[in-house]
Amino acid sequence: MPTEQLNYWLPLLTDNSPFLFAVLDKEHNYLVVNNRYCEISGLKREELTGQNDKAILGQAFYDSLRPYYERAFKGESVEGEVVLNDNRHDTSMHFSLAPLPDKSGDIAYIVLHSADTSERQVLANSLQEMENQLNQLNELLTDGSCIVEGDIIISANQAAADLLGFESPRELIGEELGRLLIDSHSQRILGGHISQLGKTSPRQCQTSPRCNTERMLQVTASDITLLGSPAKLILMKDNSEQAAQQGQVEQLVHTDPLTGLYNRHGFSRRLSQLISQSTPLVMLYLDLDNFKNINDSLGHHIGDRVLQEISQRLQRLLPESAIIGHLSGDEFAIILPEPEHDRAGELISQQIIALINQPFDLHHFSKHLACSIGMVNYPGDGNDARILLQNADTAMYEAKNRGRNRLVKFSEEMNKEARMQLWLEIELQKALQHNGLEVWYQPKVNARDFVIDGAEALVRWKHPVEGYISPAQFIPVAERSGMIEQLGQVVMKEVFTTVRKWKRQGLMAGRVAINLSPQQFGNPNLITYVEQLKKSTGVNPNDITFELTESAVMSDGEHAIQMLNAIKKQGFALSIDDFGTGYSSLSYLARFPLDELKIDRAFIKDIETLPKQVTLIENIINLGKSLNMSIVAEGVETRQQATLLSNLNCDYIQGFHFYRPQPKNELEAILLKHSRRQD
C-alpha cells in the first residue's frame, strides 16, 4: 500500500482505539501512528513521524520488541506478550506484528498493535495469592476438599486426590467433578447435577470409571463466592466401610440385570482398564437391524427374550477372554483383548452375523434377525474408552447405511463425514428457524404445444457462507434428523400462498406439484395441517398436486389408502413420482385414488437409442390413460425426446430442455411475459 494511503487509513481506522497502532519502517522508526501515541507522548502526529520506541516508550520497551520487529521484517506474523519492570514502566504489553509486503513481495513496513495488559497481570497475581491461601487451608483438612466453579475443579487438597484415585491435587485441576462421581441412588454420572448439591443434604456417591479407584463417598457442598463469582466448596468423606454389601453394589453398578452382561458403565470401565494397561484389542459394536419392529408388534417381553437369547449365543460363541456388554436397547459391544492376528475381528464378526441370522423362536413362530457391526482397534482408532465407543458406533451406522447385516471397519473419513452431517443438521436447523430456505419452481409444459402448464415446487438452501447446498446433501439429513416434516410445511405454506397469488393474477395455468416425503405421508397430522393451511391461504385445492414416491404409498397399504382418500376428499390431486423405479406393483394403480403418473427420467434418457424403451414408455402412457390418469415425463433434455413423447400422447413434459428449476421471481417474470403475449 502506498505511503499516502497508510497515512490516510491508519489514523482513520484506529484513532478512537485505546490501543497502540503504528507502521514502522526498516529502521524501526514510525511512519505513521494512531492518536494513542500522541496521548502518551504529548506530541503531535507529524512530530512522531521518524521517531522510534526508544524516544517515545523507552529503551526497555524497544529492546523487548526489537527481536520481534526483525522477525516481522523477515515475513512472520508475530504475536506475544512482554513484561516491562524498568524504572519507567511497571506493566505488561500484549502485541501483534504483521508484515506489509509491496507488489514485488519486499517488506518495507510492518504494522504494530499493542495493548496494556497490566490490569490482567495484577488480577492473575491476586488469583495466585488467593489460590496459595486456599491450598494451605485445604491441607489442614482431614476430609477431601475441593473448590469447583461451574463443574470445574479449580482447587483441591491431597485428601481429595487420594479419595478420587489421583496421585496429586494438581491432576484434579481442570477436571469436571460431576464426571468423577456417580449418584449411588440413580446410578448415573452426576454431571451437571453437581450444581444441585446442597450443604444441608449430604449425598452418597461412588467414584466413576474416570477415577483410578473404586470408593463410596459422602459428598457435601456449600455455596461460596470466589472473586465475585459463585462457586462451591465440596467436602468428601470415605464411606466405603459403611457399604456393607460392596459386592452387590458392584453388581448393580456394572451389570445389566436383563442379560447378566456388563452394562455400558461396566463395559466402559473394563475398556478403560485395558487401555490403561496398553493392552491391544479389537472392539465390535453390534446393533440389531429393525429390532424395534419386534417390540412394537410382539411386545417388549418378547423383545427381552430375544436380547437374552442373543447374550447366551454370544457367550457360547466367543472365547473366554472376550468381554461382552449389553449397552442399551438392541446394542451390544464386544472386546477381544490381544487378538491373535489382524483378521481376528473380521472373522469373529462373520461368525456373529451368521449366529444372529439363525432363526429365533418368537411367540409360536420363528423370525430371522440381522445385525450391523462397527469395528475399531486399539491402539489406532482412539486413545480412550469414550472415543473408541464413539468411533465404533460411527462405523456401525456406516454399516447400516451400506445395507445392514455387515461389518464395517472404522476410518477417519467416517468421522469427517459424521462431522459434516452434524454441521449440516445444525445449519439446516438455523435455516428453518430464520427462513433461510427458498422454494424454486420447475415449469411443466403441455406436450401438445409446449406451453407452460403447471410446475413442480423444489426446495433450495442458500447457506450464507457456503452458498447453495445440493438437496441431495441436505434432504437426507432432514429425513434422518426429523426436520423433514418442518421443512415440508415451510414449502407447503410458501407454495399455497404463491399459487393463490398467481391464480388471482391469471399467470399460472395448470397445477403446481408439492413433493411429500414418506415421513410426512406417514403422519396422520398431515391431513389436519393441510386443511388448516388451505383455509388460511385461501388456495384452491384444484390448483395443487401432491407427489409421492411408490415406496411411500406401498410401505403401509391400509394407512396409504386412508391418507390418499383424505387428501382427495379435500380436493387435491395425487401423483406418483418416479414411476417404474420402485415397487412398480401395478395393483396399487387400481386401488389408490391417483390422478397423475410421472415417468422417471431413467426411462427417458435412453429413449432415442433403445427401441424397447419407447415401447415400454408407450405402454406406461397407455396404462395410465386407461386408468384416467394424466402422464408427465420428467428429465427431458432434447428436442427429439420431447417430440417423441408428444407423438406417444404424453400429457406433460418436464425437463432442462424447456426450463430448469428457478427462483419464484424469475418464473414470475416468465409467466408475466407469456401473459402479455397472449393479451
XYZ file of C-alpha atoms in Angstrom, residues 23-664:
642
model
C 3.506 1.418 10.972
C 7.313 1.028 11.278
C 9.989 1.199 8.598
C 13.085 -0.977 8.376
C 14.969 1.264 10.872
C 12.077 0.669 13.288
C 11.069 4.319 13.005
C 7.439 5.417 12.942
C 5.985 6.014 9.502
C 2.525 6.714 10.906
C 0.955 6.260 14.353
C -2.539 6.493 15.815
C -3.813 9.041 18.320
C -2.916 6.867 21.342
C 0.801 7.544 20.686
C 0.060 11.271 20.708
C -1.739 10.989 24.062
C 1.150 9.051 25.651
C 3.947 11.243 24.294
C 2.229 14.655 24.286
C 3.486 15.146 20.709
C 1.597 15.736 17.513
C 1.377 13.020 14.911
C 3.694 14.774 12.461
C 6.244 15.237 15.297
C 6.201 11.485 15.947
C 6.929 10.600 12.332
C 10.522 9.412 12.042
C 10.900 8.829 15.782
C 11.029 5.398 17.437
C 10.229 3.447 20.597
C 13.452 4.429 22.341
C 12.484 8.086 22.357
C 8.761 7.683 22.984
C 8.271 4.498 25.043
C 11.773 3.932 26.354
C 14.794 1.748 25.690
C 13.355 -1.200 27.640
C 10.219 -1.237 25.518
C 12.269 -1.105 22.329
C 14.762 -3.764 23.488
C 11.884 -6.094 24.360
C 10.223 -5.751 20.952
C 13.232 -5.374 18.675
C 13.736 -9.167 18.107
C 10.095 -9.446 17.123
C 10.402 -6.476 14.744
C 13.249 -8.266 12.986
C 11.197 -11.450 12.666
C 8.285 -9.484 11.214
C 10.567 -7.899 8.603
C 11.512 -11.459 7.602
C 7.878 -12.160 6.772
C 6.496 -13.603 10.011
C 3.228 -12.600 11.622
C 4.172 -12.423 15.290
C 2.070 -12.276 18.457
C 3.283 -12.247 22.050
C 3.432 -10.573 25.434
C 6.287 -8.783 27.213
C 6.637 -7.684 30.845
C 8.292 -4.317 31.482
C 9.527 -3.618 35.012
C 12.207 -0.975 34.487
C 12.205 2.405 36.201
C 9.969 3.843 33.531
C 7.417 1.005 33.223
C 5.802 -1.499 35.522
C 3.398 -3.178 33.189
C 2.873 -5.931 30.661
C 2.057 -5.466 26.992
C 0.352 -7.788 24.551
C 1.389 -7.110 20.959
C 0.995 -8.385 17.421
C 3.115 -7.619 14.362
C 2.267 -8.134 10.705
C 4.461 -7.534 7.627
C 3.250 -5.232 4.847
C 4.768 -6.522 1.573
C 4.720 -4.351 -1.515
C 3.695 -5.508 -5.013
C 7.112 -7.141 -5.553
C 6.877 -9.028 -2.263
C 9.515 -6.972 -0.433
C 8.656 -5.965 3.114
C 9.189 -2.264 3.551
C 6.948 -1.788 6.588
C 5.392 -3.680 9.473
C 2.238 -2.953 11.485
C 2.392 -2.927 15.305
C -0.670 -3.355 17.517
C -0.119 -3.407 21.294
C -2.291 -3.217 24.409
C -1.604 -2.670 28.095
C -2.368 -5.896 29.982
C -1.060 -4.882 33.376
C -4.513 -4.989 34.981
C -4.915 -8.547 33.820
C -1.487 -9.353 35.308
C -2.497 -7.842 38.655
C -5.668 -9.901 38.629
C -3.691 -13.039 37.825
C -1.289 -12.330 40.696
C -4.191 -11.795 43.098
C -5.752 -15.026 41.999
C -2.462 -16.823 42.547
C -2.169 -15.425 46.068
C -5.716 -16.483 46.919
C -5.083 -19.924 45.479
C -1.994 -20.329 47.674
C -4.004 -19.392 50.756
C -6.786 -21.818 49.880
C -4.272 -24.593 49.266
C -2.753 -24.048 52.710
C -6.204 -24.177 54.290
C -7.140 -27.300 52.326
C -4.090 -29.185 53.501
C -5.162 -28.669 57.130
C -8.428 -30.550 56.495
C -8.564 -34.319 57.019
C -11.521 -34.734 54.639
C -11.254 -34.395 50.917
C -11.838 -30.792 49.927
C -12.080 -29.070 46.574
C -13.480 -25.875 45.136
C -15.467 -26.036 41.932
C -16.544 -23.186 39.694
C -19.377 -24.338 37.479
C -18.403 -28.008 37.427
C -14.637 -27.485 37.069
C -12.267 -28.222 39.940
C -10.034 -25.176 40.453
C -8.507 -26.192 43.807
C -8.182 -29.438 45.767
C -6.231 -30.918 48.675
C -4.260 -34.143 48.804
C -7.052 -35.930 50.674
C -9.431 -35.248 47.755
C -6.861 -36.560 45.292
C -6.427 -39.750 47.372
C -10.188 -40.333 47.637
C -10.679 -39.896 43.898
C -7.694 -42.032 42.922
C -5.359 -39.289 41.665
C -1.720 -39.026 42.664
C -1.719 -35.302 43.380
C -4.179 -32.379 43.614
C -2.583 -30.921 40.505
C -4.036 -33.771 38.416
C -7.536 -32.826 39.598
C -7.309 -29.197 38.462
C -9.464 -28.697 35.375
C -11.392 -31.960 35.821
C -15.193 -31.921 35.790
C -16.156 -33.113 39.269
C -19.562 -34.220 38.024
C -17.865 -36.758 35.724
C -15.851 -38.222 38.610
C -18.873 -39.065 40.778
C -21.835 -41.411 40.334
C -25.007 -40.897 42.327
C -25.464 -44.117 44.338
C -29.253 -43.866 44.172
C -29.772 -43.254 40.445
C -26.543 -44.977 39.328
C -25.925 -42.126 36.910
C -22.990 -39.789 36.468
C -23.705 -36.605 38.417
C -22.611 -34.407 35.521
C -24.332 -31.037 35.621
C -26.345 -32.103 38.697
C -23.267 -31.272 40.780
C -24.653 -27.716 40.962
C -27.725 -29.059 42.790
C -25.719 -30.425 45.720
C -26.756 -28.628 48.893
C -24.905 -28.091 52.150
C -27.752 -29.479 54.254
C -28.159 -32.828 52.483
C -25.029 -34.980 52.048
C -25.242 -37.237 49.003
C -24.000 -40.797 48.774
C -21.790 -41.197 45.723
C -19.224 -43.528 44.269
C -16.243 -42.870 42.070
C -16.748 -43.147 38.289
C -14.584 -45.084 35.813
C -12.560 -41.903 35.218
C -11.108 -42.367 38.701
C -8.344 -44.865 39.366
C -10.105 -46.264 42.395
C -13.496 -47.590 43.450
C -14.771 -45.960 46.602
C -18.043 -44.949 48.221
C -18.100 -41.279 49.239
C -20.318 -38.979 51.269
C -20.358 -35.616 49.498
C -21.402 -32.274 50.995
C -21.454 -28.928 49.197
C -21.521 -25.320 50.393
C -22.107 -22.245 48.256
C -19.242 -19.738 48.326
C -18.203 -16.640 46.361
C -14.855 -16.607 44.606
C -13.625 -13.302 43.147
C -17.234 -12.173 42.890
C -18.372 -15.341 41.102
C -20.453 -18.173 42.602
C -18.580 -21.365 43.407
C -18.937 -24.398 45.682
C -16.815 -25.856 48.438
C -17.081 -29.650 48.196
C -16.229 -31.890 51.163
C -15.833 -35.659 50.706
C -15.614 -38.453 53.252
C -14.681 -42.074 52.617
C -17.906 -44.029 53.043
C -16.649 -47.381 51.779
C -16.736 -49.123 55.139
C -20.405 -48.308 55.512
C -21.175 -50.035 52.197
C -21.618 -53.453 53.796
C -22.657 -55.223 50.623
C -19.950 -53.943 48.280
C -20.298 -56.953 46.022
C -23.993 -56.231 45.493
C -23.212 -52.597 44.741
C -20.646 -53.705 42.177
C -23.243 -55.951 40.589
C -25.796 -53.148 40.396
C -23.330 -50.597 39.052
C -21.632 -52.635 36.367
C -24.108 -55.339 35.284
C -27.183 -55.325 33.058
C -29.975 -57.087 35.000
C -31.707 -58.382 31.845
C -28.793 -60.236 30.256
C -26.245 -60.542 33.082
C -23.651 -58.898 30.816
C -21.752 -55.708 31.538
C -23.895 -52.584 31.190
C -22.499 -49.509 29.433
C -20.883 -48.259 32.635
C -19.237 -51.569 33.451
C -18.163 -52.153 29.850
C -16.617 -48.688 29.605
C -14.788 -49.292 32.869
C -13.291 -52.578 31.638
C -12.324 -50.919 28.354
C -10.613 -48.085 30.237
C -8.699 -50.577 32.376
C -7.378 -52.383 29.292
C -6.353 -49.082 27.705
C -4.554 -48.001 30.890
C -2.614 -51.278 30.699
C -1.807 -50.644 26.987
C -3.484 -53.923 26.030
C -4.028 -54.283 22.242
C -7.654 -55.075 21.481
C -10.408 -55.223 18.901
C -13.829 -53.857 19.807
C -17.050 -54.671 17.963
C -20.165 -52.515 18.280
C -23.264 -54.510 17.347
C -26.778 -53.218 16.662
C -29.756 -55.402 15.716
C -31.428 -54.359 12.465
C -35.128 -53.444 12.719
C -35.374 -54.751 16.283
C -37.962 -52.063 17.037
C -40.464 -53.989 14.920
C -40.357 -56.895 17.390
C -41.084 -54.666 20.384
C -43.834 -52.804 18.535
C -45.580 -55.841 17.066
C -44.998 -58.575 19.664
C -44.360 -56.621 22.854
C -41.315 -55.761 24.936
C -41.463 -59.059 26.825
C -40.766 -60.893 23.549
C -38.039 -58.373 22.718
C -36.437 -59.031 26.106
C -36.418 -62.766 25.389
C -34.609 -62.109 22.104
C -31.970 -59.993 23.866
C -31.430 -62.730 26.442
C -31.098 -65.339 23.703
C -28.561 -63.185 21.847
C -26.481 -62.740 25.002
C -26.462 -66.512 25.525
C -25.486 -67.165 21.904
C -22.631 -64.654 22.123
C -21.315 -66.178 25.347
C -21.337 -69.642 23.760
C -19.600 -68.421 20.594
C -16.904 -66.100 21.930
C -13.683 -67.108 23.713
C -13.456 -66.820 27.496
C -11.176 -63.798 27.179
C -13.877 -61.821 25.354
C -15.659 -59.063 27.281
C -19.325 -58.676 26.334
C -21.605 -55.767 27.143
C -25.288 -55.014 26.618
C -25.015 -51.249 26.281
C -28.658 -50.299 25.757
C -31.766 -51.422 23.897
C -30.596 -53.568 20.987
C -26.910 -52.584 21.191
C -24.136 -54.950 22.262
C -20.369 -54.475 22.361
C -17.532 -56.991 22.459
C -13.873 -56.566 23.391
C -11.350 -59.092 22.086
C -8.129 -58.467 24.085
C -4.795 -59.282 22.452
C -6.187 -60.663 19.158
C -4.162 -63.475 17.617
C -3.931 -61.876 14.164
C -5.075 -58.857 12.133
C -8.220 -60.567 10.813
C -9.456 -61.827 14.190
C -12.127 -59.143 14.485
C -13.327 -59.699 10.919
C -13.596 -63.475 11.342
C -15.424 -63.199 14.674
C -17.795 -60.648 13.137
C -18.696 -63.031 10.329
C -19.490 -65.710 12.908
C -21.601 -63.271 14.935
C -23.595 -62.190 11.867
C -24.231 -65.831 10.978
C -25.241 -66.517 14.582
C -27.729 -63.634 14.687
C -29.124 -64.680 11.307
C -30.188 -68.037 12.750
C -33.948 -68.065 13.494
C -35.375 -67.063 16.871
C -38.480 -68.766 18.239
C -40.904 -65.931 18.941
C -44.416 -66.476 20.203
C -45.399 -69.518 18.134
C -43.351 -68.599 15.065
C -39.696 -68.145 14.174
C -38.052 -64.989 12.905
C -34.711 -64.297 11.288
C -32.793 -61.254 12.509
C -29.808 -59.352 11.165
C -27.197 -57.095 12.718
C -24.807 -54.340 11.722
C -21.332 -54.234 13.272
C -18.758 -51.462 13.578
C -15.152 -52.354 14.429
C -12.276 -50.389 15.980
C -8.758 -51.299 17.064
C -6.670 -50.140 19.985
C -4.163 -48.710 19.522
C -5.052 -46.914 16.324
C -8.672 -45.779 16.420
C -8.760 -43.849 19.689
C -6.886 -43.291 22.945
C -9.701 -43.577 25.488
C -12.906 -45.529 26.013
C -15.209 -42.702 25.019
C -13.528 -42.101 21.663
C -13.311 -45.816 20.872
C -17.004 -46.339 21.617
C -17.924 -43.262 19.608
C -15.869 -44.371 16.607
C -17.211 -47.928 16.778
C -20.739 -46.513 16.894
C -19.944 -44.367 13.839
C -18.689 -47.431 11.935
C -21.823 -49.366 12.939
C -24.090 -46.687 11.479
C -21.998 -46.737 8.323
C -22.683 -50.487 8.137
C -26.409 -49.711 8.303
C -26.061 -47.099 5.572
C -24.315 -49.628 3.327
C -27.198 -52.077 3.518
C -27.138 -53.582 7.033
C -26.177 -57.100 8.128
C -22.475 -56.473 7.628
C -19.226 -55.390 9.279
C -17.579 -52.030 8.630
C -14.154 -51.074 9.946
C -13.832 -47.536 11.275
C -11.832 -44.956 9.320
C -11.186 -41.266 9.933
C -13.145 -40.435 6.780
C -16.268 -41.584 8.629
C -15.613 -39.049 11.375
C -15.219 -36.323 8.776
C -18.486 -37.392 7.179
C -20.179 -37.576 10.589
C -18.949 -34.082 11.439
C -20.190 -32.837 8.075
C -23.594 -34.408 8.682
C -23.742 -32.819 12.126
C -22.762 -29.439 10.669
C -25.434 -29.754 8.003
C -28.014 -30.683 10.640
C -27.139 -27.677 12.836
C -27.046 -25.232 9.919
C -30.284 -26.596 8.453
C -31.977 -26.094 11.804
C -30.798 -22.471 11.751
C -32.107 -22.065 8.214
C -35.516 -23.366 9.254
C -35.608 -21.032 12.243
C -34.577 -17.946 10.250
C -36.466 -18.537 6.986
C -33.269 -19.431 5.161
C -34.872 -21.865 2.704
C -36.125 -20.941 -0.740
C -38.790 -22.532 -2.905
C -37.901 -22.766 -6.590
C -40.185 -23.909 -9.371
C -39.573 -26.044 -12.466
C -42.312 -25.474 -15.048
C -44.037 -28.312 -16.873
C -45.181 -27.807 -20.450
C -48.170 -29.205 -22.277
C -46.912 -31.916 -24.642
C -49.157 -30.652 -27.460
C -47.921 -27.078 -27.786
C -45.023 -26.942 -25.284
C -46.632 -24.042 -23.381
C -46.184 -23.809 -19.599
C -48.952 -25.781 -17.916
C -48.117 -26.184 -14.220
C -44.879 -26.563 -12.285
C -43.141 -28.541 -9.559
C -42.041 -26.859 -6.314
C -38.481 -27.679 -5.227
C -36.772 -26.601 -2.023
C -33.378 -24.893 -2.225
C -30.987 -23.836 0.543
C -28.529 -20.981 0.122
C -26.118 -21.079 3.041
C -24.792 -17.615 3.996
C -21.174 -18.819 3.717
C -21.154 -21.975 1.576
C -23.694 -20.809 -0.990
C -26.251 -23.202 -2.454
C -26.127 -26.687 -0.928
C -27.433 -29.561 -3.013
C -30.773 -31.071 -1.975
C -29.061 -34.450 -2.343
C -26.976 -33.417 0.681
C -29.483 -31.761 2.982
C -32.723 -33.669 2.265
C -31.322 -36.983 3.686
C -30.082 -35.033 6.732
C -33.545 -33.550 7.211
C -35.084 -37.028 6.959
C -32.677 -38.591 9.467
C -32.924 -35.723 11.954
C -36.719 -35.471 11.884
C -36.693 -31.979 10.325
C -38.226 -33.136 7.041
C -41.782 -32.516 8.235
C -40.969 -28.957 9.323
C -39.181 -28.409 6.013
C -42.181 -29.787 4.141
C -44.506 -27.446 5.982
C -42.333 -24.467 5.026
C -42.523 -25.475 1.364
C -46.252 -26.166 1.518
C -47.060 -22.782 3.070
C -44.940 -20.918 0.513
C -46.457 -22.796 -2.441
C -50.066 -22.371 -1.271
C -49.511 -18.617 -0.846
C -47.726 -18.222 -4.191
C -50.192 -20.302 -6.181
C -53.091 -18.318 -4.719
C -51.374 -15.102 -5.859
C -50.547 -16.412 -9.356
C -54.067 -17.692 -9.928
C -55.571 -14.362 -8.900
C -53.284 -12.625 -11.405
C -54.081 -15.183 -14.102
C -50.401 -16.063 -14.518
C -50.176 -19.825 -13.902
C -52.132 -22.417 -15.851
C -52.342 -25.962 -14.518
C -51.384 -27.324 -11.134
C -48.274 -26.837 -9.010
C -46.869 -30.067 -7.539
C -45.532 -30.440 -3.994
C -43.431 -33.458 -3.005
C -44.452 -35.314 0.155
C -41.734 -37.282 1.956
C -42.541 -40.742 3.371
C -42.296 -39.262 6.894
C -44.822 -36.560 6.067
C -47.170 -39.024 4.421
C -46.856 -41.421 7.355
C -48.009 -38.786 9.855
C -51.819 -38.623 10.208
C -51.482 -34.996 11.393
C -50.662 -34.083 7.787
C -54.364 -34.016 6.911
C -55.197 -31.516 9.669
C -52.256 -29.289 8.744
C -53.160 -29.245 5.043
C -56.791 -28.463 5.820
C -55.871 -25.553 8.117
C -53.322 -24.208 5.625
C -55.883 -24.390 2.826
C -58.289 -22.263 4.867
C -55.673 -19.718 5.992
C -54.206 -19.148 2.500
C -57.442 -19.443 0.520
C -55.784 -21.649 -2.101
C -57.997 -23.654 -4.450
C -57.087 -27.349 -3.915
C -57.722 -27.957 -7.623
C -54.527 -25.970 -8.277
C -52.299 -28.243 -6.156
C -50.929 -31.735 -6.755
C -49.222 -33.784 -4.056
C -46.458 -36.055 -5.384
C -45.471 -39.273 -3.586
C -42.969 -41.983 -4.386
C -44.023 -45.585 -4.856
C -42.153 -46.606 -1.696
C -44.137 -44.088 0.370
C -47.555 -45.400 -0.654
C -46.558 -49.077 -0.657
C -44.961 -49.226 2.803
C -48.315 -49.475 4.600
C -51.210 -50.269 2.259
C -54.189 -49.579 4.537
C -52.708 -46.420 6.006
C -51.829 -45.252 2.486
C -55.399 -45.695 1.243
C -56.779 -43.758 4.238
C -54.316 -40.901 3.762
C -54.814 -40.710 -0.001
C -58.593 -40.686 0.334
C -58.383 -37.943 2.976
C -56.208 -35.789 0.688
C -58.531 -36.396 -2.258
C -61.542 -35.542 -0.114
C -60.100 -32.061 0.379
C -59.917 -31.601 -3.398
C -56.190 -32.001 -4.064
C -54.763 -34.093 -6.899
C -52.377 -37.007 -6.309
C -49.369 -38.043 -8.368
C -46.950 -40.972 -8.259
C -43.391 -39.716 -8.749
C -40.536 -41.723 -10.340
C -42.880 -44.432 -11.602
C -41.078 -47.594 -12.632
C -38.095 -47.350 -10.252
C -39.684 -48.543 -7.001
C -42.107 -51.356 -6.316
C -43.825 -50.979 -9.709
C -46.685 -53.147 -8.481
C -49.492 -52.445 -10.934
C -52.175 -53.446 -8.440
C -51.843 -50.234 -6.423
C -52.645 -48.137 -9.517
C -56.164 -49.519 -9.423
C -56.540 -49.481 -5.623
C -55.289 -45.962 -4.928
C -57.140 -42.754 -5.965
C -54.349 -41.397 -8.166
C -54.657 -38.611 -10.747
C -51.223 -38.465 -12.291
C -48.287 -40.720 -13.107
C -44.751 -39.358 -13.595
C -42.403 -41.426 -15.774
C -38.935 -41.456 -14.221
C -36.042 -39.801 -16.085
C -34.241 -43.150 -16.168
C -36.642 -44.262 -18.914
C -36.349 -41.013 -20.862
C -32.579 -40.730 -21.199
C -32.265 -43.840 -23.440
C -35.459 -43.281 -25.420
C -33.547 -42.320 -28.581
C -31.174 -45.303 -28.536
C -33.198 -48.205 -27.113
C -36.267 -49.132 -29.194
C -37.635 -51.295 -26.377
C -37.572 -48.243 -24.118
C -40.010 -46.499 -26.463
C -42.320 -49.499 -26.320
C -42.138 -49.537 -22.540
C -42.922 -45.821 -22.272
C -45.795 -46.147 -24.726
C -47.294 -48.951 -22.623
C -46.915 -46.896 -19.432
C -48.680 -43.968 -21.080
C -51.488 -46.189 -22.361
C -51.812 -47.883 -18.982
C -52.096 -44.559 -17.158
C -54.608 -43.148 -19.597
C -56.753 -46.287 -19.378
C -56.945 -45.620 -15.628
C -57.910 -41.950 -16.226
C -54.537 -40.619 -15.139
C -52.577 -37.838 -16.811
C -48.959 -38.634 -17.700
C -45.888 -36.489 -17.002
C -42.454 -37.325 -18.424
C -39.575 -35.848 -16.418
C -35.911 -35.459 -17.279
C -36.461 -34.404 -20.914
C -33.266 -32.819 -22.191
C -33.541 -32.817 -26.018
C -35.992 -31.697 -28.664
C -36.080 -35.223 -30.084
C -37.157 -36.665 -26.726
C -39.903 -34.053 -26.394
C -41.214 -34.666 -29.927
C -41.256 -38.422 -29.445
C -43.134 -38.149 -26.143
C -45.627 -35.783 -27.724
C -46.224 -38.307 -30.512
C -46.786 -41.007 -27.882
C -49.662 -38.935 -26.421
C -47.840 -37.967 -23.215
C -49.739 -35.141 -21.492
C -46.992 -33.065 -19.858
C -43.237 -32.757 -20.199
C -40.735 -31.527 -17.627
C -37.005 -31.145 -18.080
C -33.986 -28.954 -18.769
C -34.770 -28.785 -22.483
C -37.623 -26.430 -21.658
C -36.975 -24.993 -18.192
C -34.600 -25.542 -15.328
C -35.689 -25.019 -11.700
C -35.643 -21.293 -10.973
C -36.471 -18.859 -8.171
C -40.038 -17.680 -7.810
